[in-house]
XYZ file of C-alpha atoms in Angstrom:
507
model
C -6.451 -1.352 -86.760
C -8.284 1.988 -86.779
C -10.242 3.573 -89.610
C -8.221 5.738 -91.888
C -8.645 9.469 -91.417
C -11.023 11.064 -93.914
C -9.067 14.343 -94.058
C -5.488 15.098 -93.430
C -4.690 16.468 -90.028
C -3.673 19.877 -91.365
C -7.217 20.445 -92.819
C -9.029 19.970 -89.502
C -8.329 23.516 -88.175
C -9.495 25.023 -91.461
C -12.790 23.133 -91.315
C -13.423 23.968 -87.655
C -12.957 27.726 -88.245
C -16.386 28.322 -89.928
C -18.069 26.388 -87.143
C -16.400 28.566 -84.549
C -17.445 31.732 -86.418
C -21.031 30.509 -86.707
C -21.136 29.627 -83.017
C -19.748 33.004 -81.958
C -22.166 34.824 -84.298
C -25.115 33.005 -82.820
C -23.913 33.869 -79.346
C -23.679 37.567 -80.260
C -27.159 37.525 -81.806
C -28.677 35.842 -78.783
C -26.933 38.244 -76.442
C -28.214 41.183 -78.510
C -31.772 39.877 -78.467
C -31.655 39.410 -74.724
C -30.281 42.939 -74.314
C -32.992 44.380 -76.572
C -35.671 42.482 -74.668
C -34.384 43.794 -71.357
C -34.156 47.350 -72.735
C -37.685 47.146 -74.169
C -39.016 45.836 -70.858
C -37.304 48.692 -69.027
C -38.589 51.364 -71.445
C -42.053 49.822 -71.471
C -42.102 49.921 -67.709
C -41.254 53.618 -67.800
C -43.767 54.320 -70.598
C -41.085 55.501 -73.015
C -41.811 52.850 -75.635
C -45.459 53.874 -75.769
C -44.528 57.511 -76.253
C -42.132 56.581 -79.045
C -44.884 54.574 -80.732
C -47.362 57.461 -80.355
C -44.797 59.918 -81.741
C -44.220 57.691 -84.764
C -47.984 57.354 -85.350
C -48.495 61.134 -85.076
C -45.692 61.755 -87.563
C -47.120 59.292 -90.092
C -50.624 60.732 -89.723
C -49.220 64.228 -90.218
C -47.633 63.108 -93.491
C -50.978 61.768 -94.683
C -52.805 64.929 -93.531
C -50.705 67.429 -95.505
C -48.601 68.421 -92.511
C -51.512 69.022 -90.125
C -50.917 68.401 -86.446
C -52.269 65.104 -85.096
C -52.111 64.304 -81.392
C -52.915 61.052 -79.594
C -53.653 61.092 -75.891
C -52.964 57.412 -75.232
C -52.629 54.172 -77.175
C -52.521 50.440 -76.528
C -51.014 48.143 -79.167
C -51.042 44.345 -79.269
C -48.737 43.266 -82.093
C -49.618 39.590 -81.832
C -53.334 40.116 -82.493
C -53.084 43.363 -84.452
C -55.336 45.222 -82.026
C -54.840 48.987 -81.596
C -56.805 51.226 -79.211
C -56.212 54.991 -79.271
C -57.918 57.582 -77.079
C -58.285 61.333 -77.559
C -57.161 61.431 -81.171
C -57.273 65.101 -82.212
C -56.896 66.633 -85.677
C -55.827 70.242 -85.213
C -56.873 72.961 -87.657
C -53.884 73.652 -89.922
C -52.746 77.245 -90.551
C -55.331 78.551 -88.145
C -53.947 82.086 -87.843
C -53.768 82.470 -91.619
C -57.303 81.282 -92.329
C -58.788 82.681 -89.082
C -60.434 79.400 -88.107
C -62.555 79.817 -85.011
C -62.125 76.242 -83.820
C -58.588 75.006 -83.134
C -59.754 71.485 -83.997
C -61.161 69.825 -87.073
C -62.131 66.608 -85.325
C -61.734 64.782 -82.041
C -62.178 61.052 -81.507
C -62.680 60.000 -77.931
C -61.854 56.351 -78.655
C -60.615 54.576 -81.771
C -60.536 50.765 -81.791
C -58.864 49.164 -84.825
C -58.188 45.509 -85.621
C -55.758 44.977 -88.514
C -53.458 42.487 -90.132
C -50.102 43.940 -89.078
C -48.018 42.328 -91.813
C -50.336 43.450 -94.623
C -50.203 47.065 -93.429
C -46.396 47.309 -93.381
C -45.027 48.769 -96.607
C -42.797 46.467 -98.680
C -43.531 43.580 -96.297
C -47.165 43.013 -97.250
C -46.588 42.867 -101.029
C -43.548 40.648 -100.513
C -45.673 38.208 -98.512
C -48.401 38.190 -101.166
C -51.017 40.483 -99.596
C -52.890 42.280 -102.431
C -54.120 45.079 -100.153
C -54.022 46.304 -96.578
C -56.478 44.262 -94.518
C -58.328 46.176 -91.802
C -60.804 43.918 -90.083
C -62.704 46.398 -87.924
C -62.743 50.144 -87.198
C -64.863 51.493 -84.337
C -64.841 55.180 -83.389
C -66.794 56.588 -80.450
C -67.444 60.015 -78.931
C -66.680 62.017 -82.086
C -66.851 65.783 -82.521
C -66.363 67.359 -85.941
C -66.036 71.124 -86.437
C -66.714 72.365 -89.967
C -65.949 75.939 -91.026
C -65.781 77.615 -94.396
C -64.031 80.582 -95.957
C -65.688 81.224 -99.317
C -65.308 77.842 -101.061
C -62.559 76.467 -98.775
C -63.538 74.202 -95.882
C -61.139 73.689 -93.003
C -60.776 69.985 -93.857
C -59.688 70.906 -97.400
C -56.326 71.832 -95.891
C -55.769 68.142 -95.103
C -55.721 67.243 -98.812
C -52.309 67.846 -100.416
C -53.739 67.518 -103.932
C -55.904 70.676 -103.758
C -54.704 73.986 -105.159
C -55.849 76.326 -102.383
C -55.941 80.117 -102.816
C -53.829 82.479 -100.770
C -55.528 82.854 -97.360
C -54.681 86.554 -97.045
C -56.475 87.360 -100.312
C -59.516 85.327 -99.234
C -59.732 87.053 -95.846
C -59.233 90.478 -97.426
C -62.018 89.850 -99.935
C -64.329 88.801 -97.097
C -63.407 91.908 -95.139
C -63.976 94.187 -98.135
C -67.347 92.550 -98.746
C -68.289 93.107 -95.111
C -67.174 96.744 -95.191
C -69.198 97.406 -98.337
C -72.283 96.149 -96.508
C -71.504 97.881 -93.227
C -74.500 100.192 -93.489
C -77.016 97.377 -93.738
C -78.705 96.440 -90.479
C -79.370 92.857 -89.503
C -83.128 93.274 -89.092
C -84.922 96.084 -90.935
C -88.449 95.531 -89.629
C -88.935 98.159 -86.896
C -90.224 97.355 -83.447
C -92.621 99.421 -81.366
C -89.791 101.730 -80.288
C -88.675 102.532 -83.815
C -91.592 102.106 -86.181
C -90.745 104.402 -89.050
C -91.149 103.588 -92.704
C -89.236 106.664 -93.860
C -86.339 105.699 -96.100
C -83.018 106.663 -94.586
C -80.954 108.348 -97.308
C -77.706 107.391 -95.597
C -78.485 103.679 -95.555
C -76.860 101.732 -98.335
C -79.335 99.980 -100.606
C -78.743 96.552 -102.169
C -76.523 96.543 -105.169
C -78.966 94.645 -107.341
C -80.202 97.114 -109.956
C -77.649 98.496 -112.392
C -79.440 100.625 -114.945
C -77.677 102.225 -117.837
C -80.086 105.166 -118.200
C -80.904 107.373 -115.235
C -84.584 106.819 -114.345
C -87.026 109.474 -113.264
C -87.175 110.533 -109.595
C -90.536 108.818 -109.163
C -89.076 105.607 -110.565
C -86.073 105.872 -108.254
C -88.339 106.367 -105.259
C -90.476 103.384 -106.229
C -87.344 101.287 -106.757
C -86.035 102.324 -103.338
C -89.322 101.333 -101.727
C -89.253 97.983 -103.535
C -85.716 97.383 -102.282
C -86.835 98.258 -98.774
C -89.709 95.792 -98.971
C -87.328 93.010 -100.037
C -84.869 93.930 -97.286
C -87.637 93.987 -94.692
C -88.865 90.582 -95.827
C -85.388 89.037 -95.706
C -84.650 90.647 -92.362
C -87.895 89.425 -90.846
C -87.502 85.823 -92.020
C -83.829 85.638 -91.062
C -84.366 87.141 -87.605
C -87.223 84.747 -86.888
C -85.150 81.836 -88.202
C -82.175 82.717 -86.022
C -84.423 83.157 -82.996
C -85.970 79.726 -83.509
C -82.563 78.142 -84.109
C -80.747 79.710 -81.171
C -83.459 80.490 -78.624
C -85.890 77.637 -79.127
C -89.608 78.194 -78.514
C -89.066 81.121 -76.162
C -86.767 82.930 -78.578
C -89.180 82.303 -81.445
C -92.086 83.668 -79.386
C -90.190 86.856 -78.538
C -89.122 87.350 -82.151
C -92.682 86.927 -83.415
C -93.995 89.360 -80.800
C -91.401 91.946 -81.838
C -92.334 91.550 -85.483
C -96.022 91.818 -84.563
C -95.414 95.041 -82.655
C -93.511 96.410 -85.629
C -96.355 95.661 -88.023
C -98.981 97.094 -85.656
C -97.022 100.299 -85.144
C -96.589 100.698 -88.896
C -100.331 100.238 -89.471
C -101.124 102.800 -86.770
C -98.755 105.293 -88.336
C -100.242 104.660 -91.773
C -103.787 105.106 -90.405
C -102.813 108.344 -88.677
C -101.303 109.745 -91.865
C -104.269 108.664 -93.966
C -106.786 110.029 -91.446
C -104.928 113.338 -91.212
C -104.948 113.707 -94.970
C -108.691 112.994 -95.147
C -109.509 115.419 -92.349
C -107.477 118.165 -93.910
C -109.054 117.570 -97.307
C -112.585 117.624 -95.857
C -111.915 120.837 -93.970
C -110.573 122.446 -97.118
C -113.682 121.329 -98.990
C -116.029 122.758 -96.341
C -114.224 126.094 -96.374
C -114.349 126.183 -100.142
C -118.098 125.365 -100.096
C -118.851 128.163 -97.662
C -116.905 130.661 -99.662
C -118.662 129.748 -102.933
C -122.430 129.535 -102.416
C -123.098 129.159 -106.105
C -121.463 125.734 -105.991
C -123.758 124.559 -103.185
C -120.922 123.366 -100.919
C -119.773 120.822 -103.454
C -116.802 122.660 -104.780
C -113.778 120.882 -106.120
C -111.095 120.073 -103.551
C -107.917 122.019 -103.825
C -104.817 120.076 -104.933
C -103.017 118.249 -102.143
C -99.949 119.906 -100.826
C -96.604 118.138 -100.721
C -96.541 115.548 -97.956
C -100.309 114.966 -97.837
C -101.611 111.445 -98.360
C -104.676 110.373 -100.316
C -106.056 107.041 -101.435
C -105.484 107.940 -105.075
C -101.826 108.792 -104.552
C -101.401 105.737 -102.355
C -102.811 103.425 -105.028
C -100.712 105.047 -107.722
C -97.513 104.818 -105.688
C -98.332 101.256 -104.668
C -98.803 100.161 -108.267
C -95.493 101.736 -109.228
C -93.721 100.028 -106.333
C -95.230 96.656 -107.229
C -93.962 96.988 -110.798
C -90.422 97.331 -109.477
C -90.848 94.705 -106.743
C -90.801 91.715 -109.078
C -87.679 92.991 -110.821
C -85.907 93.571 -107.510
C -86.770 90.103 -106.205
C -85.703 88.450 -109.462
C -82.339 90.201 -109.522
C -81.763 89.512 -105.819
C -82.462 85.817 -106.332
C -80.210 85.733 -109.405
C -77.401 87.400 -107.472
C -77.781 85.002 -104.559
C -77.773 81.982 -106.889
C -74.579 83.130 -108.606
C -72.826 83.720 -105.295
C -73.914 80.392 -103.803
C -72.895 78.520 -106.967
C -69.435 80.076 -106.807
C -69.095 79.092 -103.142
C -70.174 75.505 -103.845
C -67.278 74.788 -106.189
C -64.448 73.033 -104.322
C -60.838 74.106 -104.832
C -59.316 72.615 -108.002
C -56.636 69.955 -108.106
C -53.015 70.934 -108.534
C -51.701 70.778 -112.074
C -49.708 67.609 -112.661
C -50.499 66.191 -109.243
C -49.490 62.553 -108.860
C -50.696 60.669 -105.822
C -47.779 58.704 -104.325
C -50.220 56.156 -102.883
C -52.228 55.750 -106.077
C -52.027 51.945 -106.124
C -52.537 51.381 -102.388
C -55.805 49.581 -101.704
C -57.643 48.771 -98.499
C -60.032 45.982 -97.589
C -62.324 46.771 -94.652
C -64.438 44.323 -92.703
C -66.661 46.952 -91.057
C -66.631 50.583 -89.947
C -68.745 51.805 -87.032
C -69.180 55.386 -85.816
C -71.000 56.050 -82.540
C -72.115 59.215 -80.767
C -70.990 61.630 -83.469
C -71.694 65.360 -83.295
C -71.082 67.705 -86.222
C -70.770 71.430 -85.488
C -70.982 73.917 -88.363
C -70.195 77.611 -88.613
C -69.863 80.176 -91.418
C -71.058 77.774 -94.101
C -72.121 80.705 -96.276
C -71.245 83.934 -94.472
C -68.833 84.900 -91.730
C -70.525 86.453 -88.706
C -69.124 89.347 -86.762
C -68.675 89.661 -83.030
C -72.196 90.786 -82.301
C -73.809 87.727 -83.786
C -74.920 89.666 -86.863
C -73.273 90.124 -90.205
C -71.701 92.767 -92.298
C -69.074 94.174 -89.936
C -65.600 95.244 -90.910
C -64.154 92.408 -88.884
C -65.306 88.870 -88.209
C -65.023 87.215 -84.852
C -65.448 83.590 -83.993
C -67.918 82.234 -81.521
C -67.616 79.871 -78.588
C -69.132 76.397 -78.451
C -70.820 75.459 -75.165
C -70.920 71.896 -73.937
C -69.048 70.363 -76.844
C -67.100 67.775 -74.917
C -68.485 65.055 -72.723
C -67.375 66.593 -69.422
C -69.909 69.407 -69.850
C -67.295 72.123 -69.674
C -67.389 75.056 -72.017
C -64.574 75.101 -74.495
C -63.771 78.666 -75.426
C -62.847 78.677 -79.054
C -63.041 82.335 -79.988
C -61.087 84.419 -82.384
C -61.209 87.821 -83.997
C -59.292 89.112 -86.940
C -58.223 92.358 -88.511
C -56.318 92.081 -91.756
C -54.541 95.390 -91.191
C -53.204 94.209 -87.837
C -49.972 92.186 -87.926
C -51.005 90.134 -84.925
C -54.210 88.167 -84.615
C -56.061 88.789 -81.372
C -58.595 86.315 -80.084
C -61.438 87.088 -77.727
C -64.384 85.011 -76.502
C -67.967 85.376 -77.656
C -71.197 83.529 -76.982
C -72.803 82.446 -80.266
C -72.170 81.626 -83.873
C -71.994 77.816 -83.961
C -75.087 75.991 -85.109
C -76.635 73.350 -82.905
C -74.852 70.018 -83.470
C -76.077 67.361 -85.842
C -76.111 64.185 -83.753
C -75.474 60.756 -85.273
C -76.094 58.047 -82.700
C -74.629 55.199 -84.732
C -73.454 54.675 -88.283
C -72.517 51.099 -89.215
C -71.071 50.277 -92.637
C -70.673 46.588 -93.453
C -67.984 44.936 -95.503
C -70.422 44.368 -98.370
C -70.804 48.135 -98.769
C -67.034 48.610 -98.657
C -66.359 46.221 -101.535
C -65.705 47.361 -105.111
C -68.663 47.084 -107.512
C -69.039 43.890 -109.513
C -68.685 45.813 -112.763
C -65.152 47.010 -112.007
C -62.270 44.934 -113.341
C -58.521 45.048 -112.910
C -55.928 44.957 -115.675
C -56.379 41.183 -115.966
C -60.139 41.472 -116.447
C -60.878 40.045 -112.988
C -62.977 41.621 -110.207
C -60.969 44.098 -108.174
C -59.805 43.424 -104.624
C -60.010 46.281 -102.165
C -60.727 49.965 -102.646
C -58.682 53.113 -102.714
C -58.997 55.247 -99.619
C -60.770 58.010 -101.613
C -63.532 55.570 -102.570
C -63.888 54.441 -98.963
C -64.267 58.051 -97.825
C -66.883 58.670 -100.517
C -68.909 55.679 -99.295
C -68.700 56.883 -95.694
C -69.718 60.408 -96.682
C -72.728 59.157 -98.646
C -73.890 57.020 -95.720
C -73.282 59.892 -93.315
C -75.392 62.277 -95.390
C -78.166 59.704 -95.677
C -78.158 59.076 -91.922
C -78.119 62.815 -91.233
C -81.089 63.433 -93.503
C -82.989 60.574 -91.868
C -82.379 61.365 -88.193
C -81.618 65.110 -88.139
C -83.936 66.568 -90.769
C -85.204 69.409 -88.595
C -81.774 70.345 -87.300
C -80.222 70.330 -90.765
C -82.999 72.514 -92.169
C -82.767 74.953 -89.268
C -79.009 75.280 -89.652
C -79.208 75.546 -93.431
C -81.962 78.153 -93.489
C -80.252 80.128 -90.742
C -77.034 80.222 -92.766
C -78.859 81.124 -95.993
C -80.769 84.042 -94.529
C -77.754 85.292 -92.624
C -75.777 85.308 -95.864
C -78.662 87.036 -97.648
C -78.541 89.786 -95.040
C -74.809 90.116 -95.545
C -75.199 90.433 -99.304
C -77.991 93.014 -99.216
């Protein structure tokens, strides 16, 4: 006698139906996975999957960089180990035609090697799995070139920050152009050479706009003030020309610049001696004639008054004292003007009103960051240079950068602008970029990338991870310290060259 049936016979088909549906669903899922695997293998073989991954990475980086163009030459991704290697990562200068950036790039990374925890870096997946922050074990960047330019108080990398309230580029460029036009009459080096060694004040040359007097001074005072201004201009021109020669031409350029300045001084002294000697001779001859014509005075008659244009030691001393009285005032007002202008250019653009960072609570935890073979190129930190390598023209033109990339080729990155022209025309030039600041290696450990012990979270516990802004601040501080330690001479040369060039522009 058999065992009684547990269920009636009419219930058996109803119970077997879910099993059939489950079996068929599993079959469809397995078939789909096999099809996806075959399709991925086919696309990977053709290189399409890599291009899709690179396109997705470029799009995400562009979102982070305020819409700037990011391009990746090649990339290798290992999802199992979280290892990513990217080559030729380029950050293009955003809105280049509007801001008249000379370099089309902001930065280029020859190789970027990153080791991450993939799950912690995926939005909504990491927090769901309990990761408090995005874990990045190691970041290594090699063969780096950074190009830094400035328009008034706006750097080219400021355009990568969506939180900054940037001014209208057309108004900035127009103000620079108007400033250059107003100083068009000023020459880049006022100390004459042996071919043009004249100390006569040119009435058509525009003088520095540094003295604004309410009451009209006497003609003698105006002449002394003009001479004091000329002395200051000559001093600034001499120092800036020598500084540029040393910065751009090395020892040979410095030697030539010093020889030119020496010839200028010698020629001026010769001219001064000739004028002084001529005045003495003329005065003595007048005295002899007067002595012969007046025997009762015994040849010791009083000299006649000097005619206009004659030079005497008494007049020279008197004029010199008057010029020196104005010289201190001119220097003081020039320095005050320069300080005000530089202070205004040092202020970064303000934040947008009511700006809320969408990634305010996102934190990162880095194991280490290493930068190797980094070169920083700077241009127009204080003043925009014109096409001829000087300053003060009605248009500014960018300069090329020789031997920037590792292949030794010259990358022509030249541009010229004219605000009145609807189309921007670019043309090559040969100077303008300062010599690069070279950082051989910058290594930042995980201990430096941790939050301070004094910081606490909302629960009163030590914080875990840092915001990306804090990480960038730490990197910038270390970068400045390393630059000051290993590139002191280069930084000073570049800085003084920019300062004196800007002083010439503002004369």
